[in-house]
XYZ file of N, CA and C in Angstrom:
456
model
N 41.671 138.879 72.148
C 43.107 139.016 72.211
C 43.626 138.788 73.616
N 42.827 139.120 74.646
C 43.322 138.947 76.004
C 43.458 137.482 76.369
N 42.666 136.560 75.809
C 42.756 135.133 76.053
C 44.055 134.565 75.520
N 44.557 135.088 74.428
C 45.817 134.624 73.850
C 46.982 134.995 74.753
N 46.911 136.104 75.408
C 47.975 136.546 76.297
C 48.093 135.669 77.531
N 47.023 135.051 77.947
C 47.059 134.174 79.111
C 47.519 132.768 78.760
N 47.371 132.344 77.532
C 47.753 130.999 77.098
C 49.269 130.836 77.156
N 49.989 131.840 76.751
C 51.457 131.753 76.738
C 52.045 131.502 78.121
N 51.689 132.257 79.140
C 52.244 131.995 80.468
C 51.817 130.624 81.016
N 50.595 130.213 80.738
C 50.131 128.909 81.218
C 50.910 127.800 80.502
N 51.092 127.935 79.211
C 51.862 126.948 78.441
C 53.295 126.897 78.942
N 53.869 128.041 79.186
C 55.237 128.104 79.692
C 55.327 127.455 81.076
N 54.349 127.681 81.932
C 54.332 127.089 83.274
C 54.206 125.571 83.183
N 53.350 125.091 82.289
C 53.199 123.640 82.098
C 54.493 123.044 81.576
N 55.122 123.715 80.630
C 56.396 123.232 80.069
C 57.476 123.152 81.144
N 57.567 124.165 81.980
C 58.548 124.164 83.069
C 58.247 123.029 84.046
N 56.980 122.812 84.365
C 56.597 121.735 85.285
C 56.937 120.375 84.692
N 56.673 120.183 83.404
C 56.980 118.902 82.745
C 58.489 118.662 82.722
N 59.271 119.692 82.408
C 60.733 119.557 82.387
C 61.256 119.252 83.795
N 60.736 119.923 84.796
C 61.174 119.680 86.177
C 60.811 118.262 86.611
N 59.610 117.819 86.296
C 59.196 116.452 86.642
C 60.062 115.429 85.914
N 60.369 115.682 84.651
C 61.237 114.779 83.883
C 62.633 114.709 84.478
N 63.158 115.854 84.873
C 64.482 115.889 85.489
C 64.482 115.115 86.804
N 63.466 115.346 87.632
C 63.368 114.667 88.924
C 63.247 113.157 88.730
N 62.384 112.725 87.794
C 62.183 111.307 87.540
C 63.457 110.661 86.987
N 64.116 111.351 86.083
C 65.365 110.828 85.516
C 66.432 110.687 86.605
N 66.570 111.699 87.449
C 67.567 111.639 88.530
C 67.235 110.502 89.489
N 65.957 110.303 89.765
C 65.535 109.241 90.679
C 65.837 107.861 90.121
N 65.767 107.706 88.822
C 66.057 106.419 88.192
C 67.537 106.238 87.889
N 68.178 107.277 87.418
C 69.563 107.160 86.956
C 70.553 107.078 88.113
N 70.359 107.827 89.177
C 71.309 107.847 90.288
C 71.556 106.449 90.877
N 70.507 105.691 91.226
C 70.758 104.352 91.773
C 71.420 103.412 90.762
N 71.062 103.541 89.508
C 71.671 102.683 88.483
C 73.143 103.046 88.313
N 73.438 104.335 88.338
C 74.834 104.782 88.246
C 75.634 104.298 89.455
N 75.041 104.370 90.641
C 75.721 103.881 91.846
C 75.992 102.379 91.746
N 75.013 101.646 91.214
C 75.177 100.204 91.085
C 76.259 99.872 90.051
N 76.283 100.594 88.943
C 77.312 100.371 87.926
C 78.700 100.665 88.497
N 78.814 101.735 89.279
C 80.093 102.076 89.903
C 80.512 100.995 90.899
N 79.550 100.500 91.686
C 79.844 99.440 92.657
C 80.276 98.159 91.941
N 79.622 97.823 90.835
C 79.988 96.624 90.073
C 81.403 96.762 89.509
N 81.742 97.961 89.026
C 83.098 98.204 88.515
C 84.131 98.032 89.623
N 83.851 98.589 90.800
C 84.782 98.473 91.931
C 84.918 97.020 92.382
N 83.807 96.281 92.398
C 83.853 94.862 92.756
C 84.720 94.108 91.750
N 84.575 94.440 90.484
C 85.396 93.825 89.446
C 86.877 94.121 89.616
N 87.199 95.234 90.222
C 88.591 95.599 90.490
C 89.121 94.932 91.759
N 88.256 94.179 92.454
C 88.710 93.453 93.634
C 88.362 94.098 94.957
N 87.605 95.190 94.942
C 87.193 95.844 96.192
C 85.976 95.092 96.735
N 86.215 94.254 97.723
C 85.146 93.409 98.253
C 84.335 94.084 99.349
N 84.631 95.348 99.631
C 83.919 96.072 100.679
C 82.827 96.985 100.119
N 82.561 96.876 98.833
C 81.603 97.758 98.166
C 80.159 97.363 98.518
N 79.312 98.366 98.668
C 77.883 98.139 98.887
C 77.110 99.226 98.164
N 75.893 98.885 97.765
C 75.007 99.837 97.115
C 73.939 100.233 98.132
N 73.733 101.536 98.350
C 72.696 101.924 99.307
C 71.317 101.548 98.763
N 70.462 100.958 99.595
C 69.122 100.603 99.124
C 68.343 101.864 98.765
N 67.564 101.778 97.688
C 66.869 102.979 97.217
C 65.367 102.920 97.434
N 64.877 101.913 98.097
C 63.448 101.845 98.352
C 62.899 100.456 98.058
N 61.587 100.369 97.992
C 60.935 99.089 97.802
C 60.612 98.762 96.358
N 61.148 99.517 95.418
C 60.867 99.258 94.010
C 61.854 98.251 93.422
N 61.800 98.078 92.104
C 62.667 97.111 91.442
C 64.146 97.458 91.609
N 64.466 98.729 91.591
C 65.865 99.141 91.752
C 66.338 98.829 93.167
N 65.475 98.996 94.153
C 65.803 98.631 95.533
C 66.032 97.136 95.664
N 65.201 96.332 94.984
C 65.372 94.878 95.004
C 66.686 94.488 94.340
N 67.036 95.175 93.260
C 68.304 94.908 92.580
C 69.487 95.276 93.480
N 69.385 96.380 94.191
C 70.453 96.788 95.117
C 70.606 95.753 96.228
N 69.481 95.269 96.759
C 69.529 94.235 97.806
C 70.207 92.971 97.269
N 69.829 92.538 96.059
C 70.425 91.334 95.461
C 71.919 91.540 95.210
N 72.302 92.722 94.762
C 73.714 93.020 94.522
C 74.504 92.938 95.825
N 73.984 93.546 96.890
C 74.674 93.526 98.189
C 74.791 92.098 98.725
N 73.761 91.282 98.515
C 73.810 89.877 98.933
C 74.904 89.141 98.166
N 74.984 89.391 96.865
C 76.012 88.760 96.040
C 77.414 89.165 96.512
N 77.595 90.437 96.817
C 78.905 90.916 97.281
C 79.297 90.206 98.578
N 78.347 90.054 99.505
C 78.650 89.345 100.763
C 79.043 87.891 100.490
N 78.351 87.242 99.563
C 78.673 85.854 99.238
C 80.052 85.744 98.601
N 80.390 86.667 97.717
C 81.722 86.671 97.096
C 82.785 86.897 98.163
N 82.531 87.856 99.063
C 83.484 88.149 100.138
C 83.711 86.919 101.015
N 82.635 86.222 101.362
C 82.744 85.011 102.185
C 83.510 83.916 101.452
N 83.234 83.754 100.162
C 83.910 82.724 99.364
C 85.401 83.008 99.253
N 85.758 84.240 98.978
C 87.178 84.603 98.863
C 87.871 84.415 100.207
N 87.217 84.813 101.295
C 87.809 84.627 102.622
C 88.035 83.156 102.932
N 87.058 82.320 102.584
C 87.189 80.872 102.800
C 88.337 80.304 101.964
N 88.427 80.726 100.715
C 89.515 80.239 99.858
C 90.878 80.668 100.388
N 90.977 81.900 100.854
C 92.254 82.370 101.390
C 92.648 81.568 102.626
N 91.680 81.227 103.478
C 91.978 80.415 104.663
C 92.433 79.012 104.253
N 91.761 78.434 103.264
C 92.133 77.096 102.805
C 93.527 77.096 102.179
N 93.838 78.129 101.408
C 95.166 78.229 100.796
C 96.232 78.381 101.876
N 95.967 79.210 102.876
C 96.931 79.399 103.960
C 97.158 78.085 104.707
N 96.082 77.355 104.959
C 96.202 76.067 105.648
C 97.011 75.079 104.810
N 96.709 75.020 103.532
C 97.433 74.089 102.642
C 98.907 74.499 102.531
N 99.174 75.775 102.494
C 100.557 76.256 102.438
C 101.314 75.837 103.689
N 100.683 75.982 104.864
C 101.337 75.549 106.107
C 101.628 74.050 106.063
N 100.665 73.263 105.556
C 100.870 71.819 105.457
C 102.050 71.493 104.544
N 102.115 72.157 103.399
C 103.212 71.891 102.463
C 104.559 72.340 103.028
N 104.563 73.466 103.715
C 105.817 73.923 104.321
C 106.266 72.965 105.418
N 105.314 72.418 106.183
C 105.644 71.440 107.221
C 106.232 70.178 106.570
N 105.635 69.735 105.467
C 106.156 68.568 104.758
C 107.556 68.838 104.218
N 107.773 70.047 103.710
C 109.097 70.403 103.191
C 110.131 70.374 104.313
N 109.760 70.877 105.479
C 110.673 70.862 106.628
C 110.982 69.428 107.046
N 109.960 68.580 107.041
C 110.175 67.178 107.401
C 111.107 66.497 106.396
N 110.920 66.802 105.119
C 111.798 66.209 104.097
C 113.232 66.703 104.264
N 113.388 67.973 104.583
C 114.726 68.538 104.800
C 115.388 67.857 105.990
N 114.642 67.659 107.064
C 115.168 66.988 108.255
C 115.559 65.553 107.919
N 114.721 64.880 107.170
C 115.020 63.499 106.759
C 116.303 63.462 105.940
N 116.471 64.417 105.057
C 117.680 64.467 104.234
C 118.913 64.693 105.104
N 118.796 65.573 106.078
C 119.935 65.840 106.967
C 120.278 64.620 107.809
N 119.252 63.911 108.285
C 119.494 62.697 109.079
C 120.165 61.638 108.214
N 119.676 61.485 106.986
C 120.265 60.495 106.080
C 121.718 60.848 105.777
N 121.991 62.115 105.597
C 123.361 62.562 105.334
C 124.248 62.282 106.543
N 123.743 62.560 107.753
C 124.517 62.328 108.974
C 124.778 60.841 109.181
N 123.805 60.004 108.928
C 123.996 58.558 109.069
C 124.998 58.040 108.058
N 124.900 58.569 106.850
C 125.839 58.144 105.810
C 127.258 58.554 106.147
N 127.444 59.722 106.736
C 128.774 60.183 107.109
C 129.345 59.330 108.229
N 128.513 58.977 109.177
C 129.009 58.205 110.311
C 129.345 56.778 109.898
N 128.751 56.254 108.884
C 129.036 54.898 108.417
C 130.147 54.874 107.374
N 130.521 56.060 106.924
C 131.581 56.113 105.929
C 131.088 55.843 104.526
N 129.791 55.835 104.340
C 129.254 55.620 102.997
C 128.802 56.947 102.432
N 128.715 56.981 101.157
C 128.308 58.221 100.499
C 126.797 58.211 100.290
N 126.144 59.187 100.852
C 124.699 59.324 100.657
C 124.393 60.621 99.936
N 125.388 61.117 99.222
C 125.223 62.416 98.582
C 124.074 62.409 97.588
N 124.011 61.405 96.733
C 122.972 61.399 95.699
C 121.578 61.310 96.310
N 121.296 60.329 97.185
C 119.938 60.278 97.736
C 119.609 61.493 98.590
N 120.541 61.933 99.423
C 120.216 63.055 100.286
C 120.089 64.337 99.477
N 120.853 64.471 98.417
C 120.713 65.647 97.555
C 119.354 65.638 96.884
N 118.919 64.480 96.473
C 117.602 64.369 95.842
C 116.510 64.719 96.844
N 116.652 64.254 98.079
C 115.657 64.560 99.109
C 115.664 66.053 99.415
N 116.853 66.648 99.524
C 116.947 68.082 99.805
C 116.339 68.899 98.670
N 116.604 68.485 97.421
C 116.036 69.207 96.274
C 114.508 69.081 96.288
N 114.018 67.893 96.583
C 112.568 67.691 96.648
C 111.963 68.550 97.748
N 112.671 68.650 98.858
C 112.197 69.452 99.976
C 112.105 70.927 99.586
N 113.161 71.425 98.925
C 113.143 72.824 98.486
C 112.018 73.060 97.489
N 111.844 72.134 96.572
C 110.780 72.263 95.575
C 109.405 72.248 96.229
N 109.222 71.428 97.249
C 107.934 71.370 97.935
C 107.614 72.710 98.582
N 108.612 73.328 99.210
C 108.401 74.643 99.825
C 108.090 75.704 98.785
N 108.815 75.686 97.663
C 108.563 76.653 96.591
C 107.192 76.415 95.980
N 106.821 75.142 95.808
C 105.509 74.836 95.255
C 104.395 75.288 96.187
N 104.613 75.185 97.479
C 103.600 75.622 98.441
C 103.351 77.118 98.300
N 104.434 77.885 98.213
C 104.270 79.328 98.078
C 103.639 79.669 96.734
N 104.043 79.004 95.676
C 103.483 79.251 94.354
C 102.008 78.884 94.302
N 101.655 77.750 94.894
C 100.259 77.313 94.933
C 99.411 78.318 95.695
N 99.927 78.817 96.796
C 99.181 79.789 97.588
C 98.936 81.057 96.782
N 99.963 81.562 96.135
C 99.815 82.786 95.352
C 98.845 82.583 94.198
N 98.946 81.454 93.518
C 98.058 81.165 92.393
C 96.625 81.026 92.856
N 96.398 80.344 93.971
C 95.041 80.133 94.464
C 94.387 81.438 94.890
N 95.121 82.296 95.569
C 94.565 83.576 95.989
C 94.260 84.421 94.765
N 95.164 84.418 93.788
C 94.941 85.166 92.555
C 93.710 84.645 91.827
N 93.551 83.323 91.766
C 92.386 82.727 91.116
C 91.108 83.092 91.857
N 91.158 83.082 93.186
C 89.979 83.427 93.975
C 89.561 84.864 93.699
N 90.522 85.748 93.561
C 90.183 87.147 93.290
C 89.619 87.303 91.878
N 90.154 86.513 90.918
C 89.598 86.562 89.563
C 88.169 86.053 89.567
N 87.900 84.996 90.328
C 86.542 84.450 90.412
C 85.616 85.483 91.013
N 86.099 86.197 92.027
C 85.245 87.179 92.673
C 84.953 88.345 91.761
N 85.813 88.610 90.803
C 85.560 89.741 89.915
C 84.789 89.317 88.682
N 84.523 88.033 88.506
C 83.772 87.585 87.330
C 82.289 87.764 87.518
């Protein structure tokens, strides 16, 4: 009968050790995966500053490294696209200004000669305004598209 009394505490101790080891192992595996899922969600929302802390030299650590590399590449791509859009917008705005100036010169020449240049100069002025509006619209669309690409 005394041997049976010792089995219960030993069994209970083994059970507690197994549960503790299971909890520790689960936390060690789940925490990095949860962090990575949260980082992926934030990246999808457009937060390009997100990073996953490396968790070691195992497969999860390799996945965290690959994720961080991908985030840097997305950040670089979006930054490059934003610079290109800004440059193109400046070019279009410069062209719009040149067209506006051309329209004003044509209007002034027409007035000094006594001829009516209203139709051509109005068309040039309208084209100039449209070019400026298109530049701003193109810039907004391109930046929006770049952010959608980064979240895909």
